[in-house]
Amino acid sequence: MSRNLHDHILQIASGLFYSHGIKATGIDAIVKASGIAKMSLYKYFPSKDDLVLAYLHKSAEKMQNMLLVGLAARQCTPRQKLLLIFEIFAELIASPEFRGCPFFNATAECADASSPIQQASTAFYESFCTQLTVLAEQAGAQEPAELARQLTLLITGALVSGQLQSNSHAMRSAYNAAEVLINCSVDNNR
């Protein structure tokens, strides 16, 4: 039962953090929405920061799973996978529930670079860039780490644009730019 209550609290808090913002969502709102006692919340999450970090960890798992499932759904080369990632993110942006990247949103609300919240957001994007580096290496990129950084910039920029302007087709434009970068960096026979 305790794991279910933990997960229930985290699910409710995650939805509120994502839709209303971290600072705008107080503990009382989470307690009310989850239908639990405040002491129960504090039993599993001793502070709001602990709950926010759990939310970011859950968001990281969700995004990683989205990418893994999306990439596994099609048989394609590493070069094609680099572009497929843009299509996966385009689907995310097109979702009516899309309210931006949870890591960007958290970073914008917590400007202290030394905070665990900032560090969790940074860690997610470092991990994502590392995944792109591995794919770029597998694709035969001349400078895989540089290509991965460039692709990460395109994706993050398109995510922000997609948050600011719905139907902006930002990820399509990022895809087109990525294709040029990949063609310049990767042997077309791979």
PDB file of C-alpha atoms in Angstrom:
ATOM      1  CA  MET A   1       0.000   0.000   0.000  1.00  0.00           C
ATOM      2  CA  SER A   2       2.820   2.430   0.834  1.00  0.00           C
ATOM      3  CA  ARG A   3       4.300   2.207  -2.680  1.00  0.00           C
ATOM      4  CA  ASN A   4       0.876   2.908  -4.145  1.00  0.00           C
ATOM      5  CA  LEU A   5       0.451   5.990  -1.941  1.00  0.00           C
ATOM      6  CA  HIS A   6       3.946   7.199  -2.845  1.00  0.00           C
ATOM      7  CA  ASP A   7       3.175   6.776  -6.545  1.00  0.00           C
ATOM      8  CA  HIS A   8      -0.249   8.404  -6.145  1.00  0.00           C
ATOM      9  CA  ILE A   9       1.250  11.485  -4.493  1.00  0.00           C
ATOM     10  CA  LEU A  10       3.967  11.695  -7.134  1.00  0.00           C
ATOM     11  CA  GLN A  11       1.462  11.333  -9.976  1.00  0.00           C
ATOM     12  CA  ILE A  12      -0.773  14.099  -8.632  1.00  0.00           C
ATOM     13  CA  ALA A  13       2.159  16.408  -7.863  1.00  0.00           C
ATOM     14  CA  SER A  14       3.712  15.769 -11.273  1.00  0.00           C
ATOM     15  CA  GLY A  15       0.511  16.725 -13.053  1.00  0.00           C
ATOM     16  CA  LEU A  16       0.185  19.898 -11.013  1.00  0.00           C
ATOM     17  CA  PHE A  17       3.842  20.875 -11.406  1.00  0.00           C
ATOM     18  CA  TYR A  18       3.677  20.352 -15.161  1.00  0.00           C
ATOM     19  CA  SER A  19       0.370  22.117 -15.765  1.00  0.00           C
ATOM     20  CA  HIS A  20       0.581  24.962 -13.208  1.00  0.00           C
ATOM     21  CA  GLY A  21       4.278  25.317 -12.442  1.00  0.00           C
ATOM     22  CA  ILE A  22       6.425  24.323  -9.489  1.00  0.00           C
ATOM     23  CA  LYS A  23       6.273  27.589  -7.568  1.00  0.00           C
ATOM     24  CA  ALA A  24       2.547  28.020  -8.185  1.00  0.00           C
ATOM     25  CA  THR A  25       1.830  24.544  -6.799  1.00  0.00           C
ATOM     26  CA  GLY A  26       1.952  24.479  -3.033  1.00  0.00           C
ATOM     27  CA  ILE A  27       1.947  21.480  -0.742  1.00  0.00           C
ATOM     28  CA  ASP A  28      -1.630  22.264   0.302  1.00  0.00           C
ATOM     29  CA  ALA A  29      -2.784  22.033  -3.329  1.00  0.00           C
ATOM     30  CA  ILE A  30      -1.066  18.653  -3.698  1.00  0.00           C
ATOM     31  CA  VAL A  31      -2.600  17.388  -0.450  1.00  0.00           C
ATOM     32  CA  LYS A  32      -6.063  18.550  -1.520  1.00  0.00           C
ATOM     33  CA  ALA A  33      -5.813  17.099  -5.048  1.00  0.00           C
ATOM     34  CA  SER A  34      -4.434  13.762  -3.835  1.00  0.00           C
ATOM     35  CA  GLY A  35      -6.931  13.408  -0.987  1.00  0.00           C
ATOM     36  CA  ILE A  36      -4.290  12.500   1.575  1.00  0.00           C
ATOM     37  CA  ALA A  37      -3.148  13.952   4.865  1.00  0.00           C
ATOM     38  CA  LYS A  38      -0.213  16.364   4.835  1.00  0.00           C
ATOM     39  CA  MET A  39       1.702  14.057   7.195  1.00  0.00           C
ATOM     40  CA  SER A  40       1.341  11.231   4.668  1.00  0.00           C
ATOM     41  CA  LEU A  41       2.901  13.404   1.987  1.00  0.00           C
ATOM     42  CA  TYR A  42       5.798  14.339   4.261  1.00  0.00           C
ATOM     43  CA  LYS A  43       6.309  10.679   5.159  1.00  0.00           C
ATOM     44  CA  TYR A  44       7.257   9.966   1.539  1.00  0.00           C
ATOM     45  CA  PHE A  45       8.605  13.369   0.525  1.00  0.00           C
ATOM     46  CA  PRO A  46      10.190  15.243   3.449  1.00  0.00           C
ATOM     47  CA  SER A  47      10.257  18.522   1.502  1.00  0.00           C
ATOM     48  CA  LYS A  48       8.797  20.093  -1.608  1.00  0.00           C
ATOM     49  CA  ASP A  49      12.260  19.931  -3.207  1.00  0.00           C
ATOM     50  CA  ASP A  50      12.264  16.160  -2.662  1.00  0.00           C
ATOM     51  CA  LEU A  51       8.931  15.965  -4.440  1.00  0.00           C
ATOM     52  CA  VAL A  52      10.157  18.183  -7.298  1.00  0.00           C
ATOM     53  CA  LEU A  53      13.267  16.023  -7.719  1.00  0.00           C
ATOM     54  CA  ALA A  54      11.096  12.890  -7.816  1.00  0.00           C
ATOM     55  CA  TYR A  55       8.941  14.609 -10.465  1.00  0.00           C
ATOM     56  CA  LEU A  56      12.027  15.410 -12.559  1.00  0.00           C
ATOM     57  CA  HIS A  57      13.326  11.858 -12.151  1.00  0.00           C
ATOM     58  CA  LYS A  58       9.931  10.522 -13.264  1.00  0.00           C
ATOM     59  CA  SER A  59       9.945  12.954 -16.212  1.00  0.00           C
ATOM     60  CA  ALA A  60      13.421  11.763 -17.227  1.00  0.00           C
ATOM     61  CA  GLU A  61      12.268   8.134 -17.146  1.00  0.00           C
ATOM     62  CA  LYS A  62       9.179   9.024 -19.174  1.00  0.00           C
ATOM     63  CA  MET A  63      11.211  10.847 -21.851  1.00  0.00           C
ATOM     64  CA  GLN A  64      13.811   8.081 -21.999  1.00  0.00           C
ATOM     65  CA  ASN A  65      11.065   5.508 -22.416  1.00  0.00           C
ATOM     66  CA  MET A  66       9.375   7.625 -25.100  1.00  0.00           C
ATOM     67  CA  LEU A  67      12.643   7.702 -27.043  1.00  0.00           C
ATOM     68  CA  LEU A  68      13.454   4.016 -26.561  1.00  0.00           C
ATOM     69  CA  VAL A  69       9.977   2.896 -27.640  1.00  0.00           C
ATOM     70  CA  GLY A  70       9.981   5.307 -30.587  1.00  0.00           C
ATOM     71  CA  LEU A  71      13.394   4.178 -31.779  1.00  0.00           C
ATOM     72  CA  ALA A  72      12.594   0.486 -31.292  1.00  0.00           C
ATOM     73  CA  ALA A  73       9.354   0.796 -33.261  1.00  0.00           C
ATOM     74  CA  ARG A  74      11.221   1.055 -36.549  1.00  0.00           C
ATOM     75  CA  GLN A  75      14.100  -0.829 -38.044  1.00  0.00           C
ATOM     76  CA  CYS A  76      16.542   1.810 -39.165  1.00  0.00           C
ATOM     77  CA  THR A  77      20.197   2.708 -39.293  1.00  0.00           C
ATOM     78  CA  PRO A  78      21.855   4.842 -36.595  1.00  0.00           C
ATOM     79  CA  ARG A  79      21.891   7.722 -39.095  1.00  0.00           C
ATOM     80  CA  GLN A  80      18.130   7.374 -39.585  1.00  0.00           C
ATOM     81  CA  LYS A  81      17.649   7.124 -35.807  1.00  0.00           C
ATOM     82  CA  LEU A  82      19.285  10.521 -35.370  1.00  0.00           C
ATOM     83  CA  LEU A  83      16.508  11.986 -37.516  1.00  0.00           C
ATOM     84  CA  LEU A  84      13.792   9.775 -36.051  1.00  0.00           C
ATOM     85  CA  ILE A  85      14.392  11.428 -32.670  1.00  0.00           C
ATOM     86  CA  PHE A  86      13.139  14.688 -34.194  1.00  0.00           C
ATOM     87  CA  GLU A  87       9.958  12.944 -35.332  1.00  0.00           C
ATOM     88  CA  ILE A  88       9.423  11.536 -31.832  1.00  0.00           C
ATOM     89  CA  PHE A  89       9.759  14.998 -30.306  1.00  0.00           C
ATOM     90  CA  ALA A  90       7.462  16.445 -32.993  1.00  0.00           C
ATOM     91  CA  GLU A  91       4.754  14.030 -31.787  1.00  0.00           C
ATOM     92  CA  LEU A  92       5.346  15.197 -28.221  1.00  0.00           C
ATOM     93  CA  ILE A  93       4.965  18.861 -29.182  1.00  0.00           C
ATOM     94  CA  ALA A  94       1.803  18.093 -31.159  1.00  0.00           C
ATOM     95  CA  SER A  95       0.166  16.559 -28.100  1.00  0.00           C
ATOM     96  CA  PRO A  96      -2.601  18.752 -26.619  1.00  0.00           C
ATOM     97  CA  GLU A  97      -1.096  18.126 -23.155  1.00  0.00           C
ATOM     98  CA  PHE A  98       2.290  19.600 -24.163  1.00  0.00           C
ATOM     99  CA  ARG A  99       3.250  22.429 -21.793  1.00  0.00           C
ATOM    100  CA  GLY A 100       6.937  22.526 -22.634  1.00  0.00           C
ATOM    101  CA  CYS A 101       9.904  20.561 -21.427  1.00  0.00           C
ATOM    102  CA  PRO A 102       9.602  19.827 -17.694  1.00  0.00           C
ATOM    103  CA  PHE A 103      13.349  20.397 -17.307  1.00  0.00           C
ATOM    104  CA  PHE A 104      13.285  23.824 -18.975  1.00  0.00           C
ATOM    105  CA  ASN A 105      10.245  24.766 -16.924  1.00  0.00           C
ATOM    106  CA  ALA A 106      11.935  23.705 -13.680  1.00  0.00           C
ATOM    107  CA  THR A 107      15.142  25.503 -14.621  1.00  0.00           C
ATOM    108  CA  ALA A 108      13.248  28.700 -15.393  1.00  0.00           C
ATOM    109  CA  GLU A 109      11.607  28.589 -11.968  1.00  0.00           C
ATOM    110  CA  CYS A 110      14.765  27.756 -10.063  1.00  0.00           C
ATOM    111  CA  ALA A 111      17.561  30.045 -11.191  1.00  0.00           C
ATOM    112  CA  ASP A 112      20.134  28.935  -8.598  1.00  0.00           C
ATOM    113  CA  ALA A 113      22.710  26.968 -10.606  1.00  0.00           C
ATOM    114  CA  SER A 114      23.802  25.032  -7.520  1.00  0.00           C
ATOM    115  CA  SER A 115      20.325  23.782  -6.651  1.00  0.00           C
ATOM    116  CA  PRO A 116      19.553  20.070  -6.990  1.00  0.00           C
ATOM    117  CA  ILE A 117      16.655  20.994  -9.286  1.00  0.00           C
ATOM    118  CA  GLN A 118      18.980  22.765 -11.739  1.00  0.00           C
ATOM    119  CA  GLN A 119      21.459  19.911 -11.461  1.00  0.00           C
ATOM    120  CA  ALA A 120      18.767  17.314 -12.237  1.00  0.00           C
ATOM    121  CA  SER A 121      17.739  19.255 -15.333  1.00  0.00           C
ATOM    122  CA  THR A 122      21.328  19.615 -16.482  1.00  0.00           C
ATOM    123  CA  ALA A 123      21.968  15.918 -15.877  1.00  0.00           C
ATOM    124  CA  PHE A 124      19.017  14.961 -18.062  1.00  0.00           C
ATOM    125  CA  TYR A 125      20.285  16.961 -21.032  1.00  0.00           C
ATOM    126  CA  GLU A 126      23.846  15.742 -20.545  1.00  0.00           C
ATOM    127  CA  SER A 127      22.542  12.173 -20.614  1.00  0.00           C
ATOM    128  CA  PHE A 128      20.445  12.926 -23.698  1.00  0.00           C
ATOM    129  CA  CYS A 129      23.455  14.434 -25.484  1.00  0.00           C
ATOM    130  CA  THR A 130      25.498  11.346 -24.562  1.00  0.00           C
ATOM    131  CA  GLN A 131      22.825   9.141 -26.167  1.00  0.00           C
ATOM    132  CA  LEU A 132      23.010  11.236 -29.331  1.00  0.00           C
ATOM    133  CA  THR A 133      26.809  10.979 -29.265  1.00  0.00           C
ATOM    134  CA  VAL A 134      26.579   7.181 -29.198  1.00  0.00           C
ATOM    135  CA  LEU A 135      24.165   7.213 -32.154  1.00  0.00           C
ATOM    136  CA  ALA A 136      26.419   9.665 -34.011  1.00  0.00           C
ATOM    137  CA  GLU A 137      29.410   7.365 -33.395  1.00  0.00           C
ATOM    138  CA  GLN A 138      27.416   4.374 -34.656  1.00  0.00           C
ATOM    139  CA  ALA A 139      26.419   6.410 -37.718  1.00  0.00           C
ATOM    140  CA  GLY A 140      30.071   7.168 -38.453  1.00  0.00           C
ATOM    141  CA  ALA A 141      30.046  10.899 -37.737  1.00  0.00           C
ATOM    142  CA  GLN A 142      33.406  12.609 -38.124  1.00  0.00           C
ATOM    143  CA  GLU A 143      32.985  14.425 -34.799  1.00  0.00           C
ATOM    144  CA  PRO A 144      30.198  12.576 -32.967  1.00  0.00           C
ATOM    145  CA  ALA A 145      30.227  14.681 -29.787  1.00  0.00           C
ATOM    146  CA  GLU A 146      30.035  17.935 -31.767  1.00  0.00           C
ATOM    147  CA  LEU A 147      27.212  16.615 -33.948  1.00  0.00           C
ATOM    148  CA  ALA A 148      25.358  15.488 -30.814  1.00  0.00           C
ATOM    149  CA  ARG A 149      25.705  18.948 -29.255  1.00  0.00           C
ATOM    150  CA  GLN A 150      24.406  20.558 -32.453  1.00  0.00           C
ATOM    151  CA  LEU A 151      21.423  18.199 -32.638  1.00  0.00           C
ATOM    152  CA  THR A 152      20.676  18.771 -28.949  1.00  0.00           C
ATOM    153  CA  LEU A 153      20.624  22.524 -29.584  1.00  0.00           C
ATOM    154  CA  LEU A 154      18.201  22.055 -32.467  1.00  0.00           C
ATOM    155  CA  ILE A 155      15.892  19.861 -30.404  1.00  0.00           C
ATOM    156  CA  THR A 156      15.930  22.082 -27.334  1.00  0.00           C
ATOM    157  CA  GLY A 157      15.332  25.181 -29.444  1.00  0.00           C
ATOM    158  CA  ALA A 158      12.416  23.520 -31.200  1.00  0.00           C
ATOM    159  CA  LEU A 159      10.952  22.418 -27.853  1.00  0.00           C
ATOM    160  CA  VAL A 160      11.033  25.996 -26.586  1.00  0.00           C
ATOM    161  CA  SER A 161       9.558  27.290 -29.844  1.00  0.00           C
ATOM    162  CA  GLY A 162       6.853  24.634 -29.693  1.00  0.00           C
ATOM    163  CA  GLN A 163       5.979  25.752 -26.177  1.00  0.00           C
ATOM    164  CA  LEU A 164       5.833  29.424 -27.126  1.00  0.00           C
ATOM    165  CA  GLN A 165       3.954  28.994 -30.408  1.00  0.00           C
ATOM    166  CA  SER A 166       1.704  26.020 -30.919  1.00  0.00           C
ATOM    167  CA  ASN A 167       1.657  24.742 -34.497  1.00  0.00           C
ATOM    168  CA  SER A 168       4.972  26.500 -35.162  1.00  0.00           C
ATOM    169  CA  HIS A 169       6.362  23.481 -37.026  1.00  0.00           C
ATOM    170  CA  ALA A 170       9.593  24.160 -35.150  1.00  0.00           C
ATOM    171  CA  MET A 171      10.565  20.503 -34.948  1.00  0.00           C
ATOM    172  CA  ARG A 172      10.075  20.121 -38.730  1.00  0.00           C
ATOM    173  CA  SER A 173      12.485  23.033 -39.271  1.00  0.00           C
ATOM    174  CA  ALA A 174      14.890  21.515 -36.748  1.00  0.00           C
ATOM    175  CA  TYR A 175      14.619  18.166 -38.573  1.00  0.00           C
ATOM    176  CA  ASN A 176      15.539  19.859 -41.866  1.00  0.00           C
ATOM    177  CA  ALA A 177      18.549  21.574 -40.271  1.00  0.00           C
ATOM    178  CA  ALA A 178      19.586  18.306 -38.621  1.00  0.00           C
ATOM    179  CA  GLU A 179      19.475  16.532 -41.959  1.00  0.00           C
ATOM    180  CA  VAL A 180      21.966  19.069 -43.366  1.00  0.00           C
ATOM    181  CA  LEU A 181      24.264  18.695 -40.352  1.00  0.00           C
ATOM    182  CA  ILE A 182      24.104  14.904 -40.488  1.00  0.00           C
ATOM    183  CA  ASN A 183      24.768  14.848 -44.231  1.00  0.00           C
ATOM    184  CA  CYS A 184      27.851  17.013 -43.699  1.00  0.00           C
ATOM    185  CA  SER A 185      29.110  14.860 -40.842  1.00  0.00           C
ATOM    186  CA  VAL A 186      28.176  11.303 -41.770  1.00  0.00           C
ATOM    187  CA  ASP A 187      29.188   9.208 -44.751  1.00  0.00           C
ATOM    188  CA  ASN A 188      25.968   8.762 -46.761  1.00  0.00           C
ATOM    189  CA  ASN A 189      26.649   5.032 -47.155  1.00  0.00           C
ATOM    190  CA  ARG A 190      25.933   4.399 -43.475  1.00  0.00           C
TER     191      ARG A 190
END
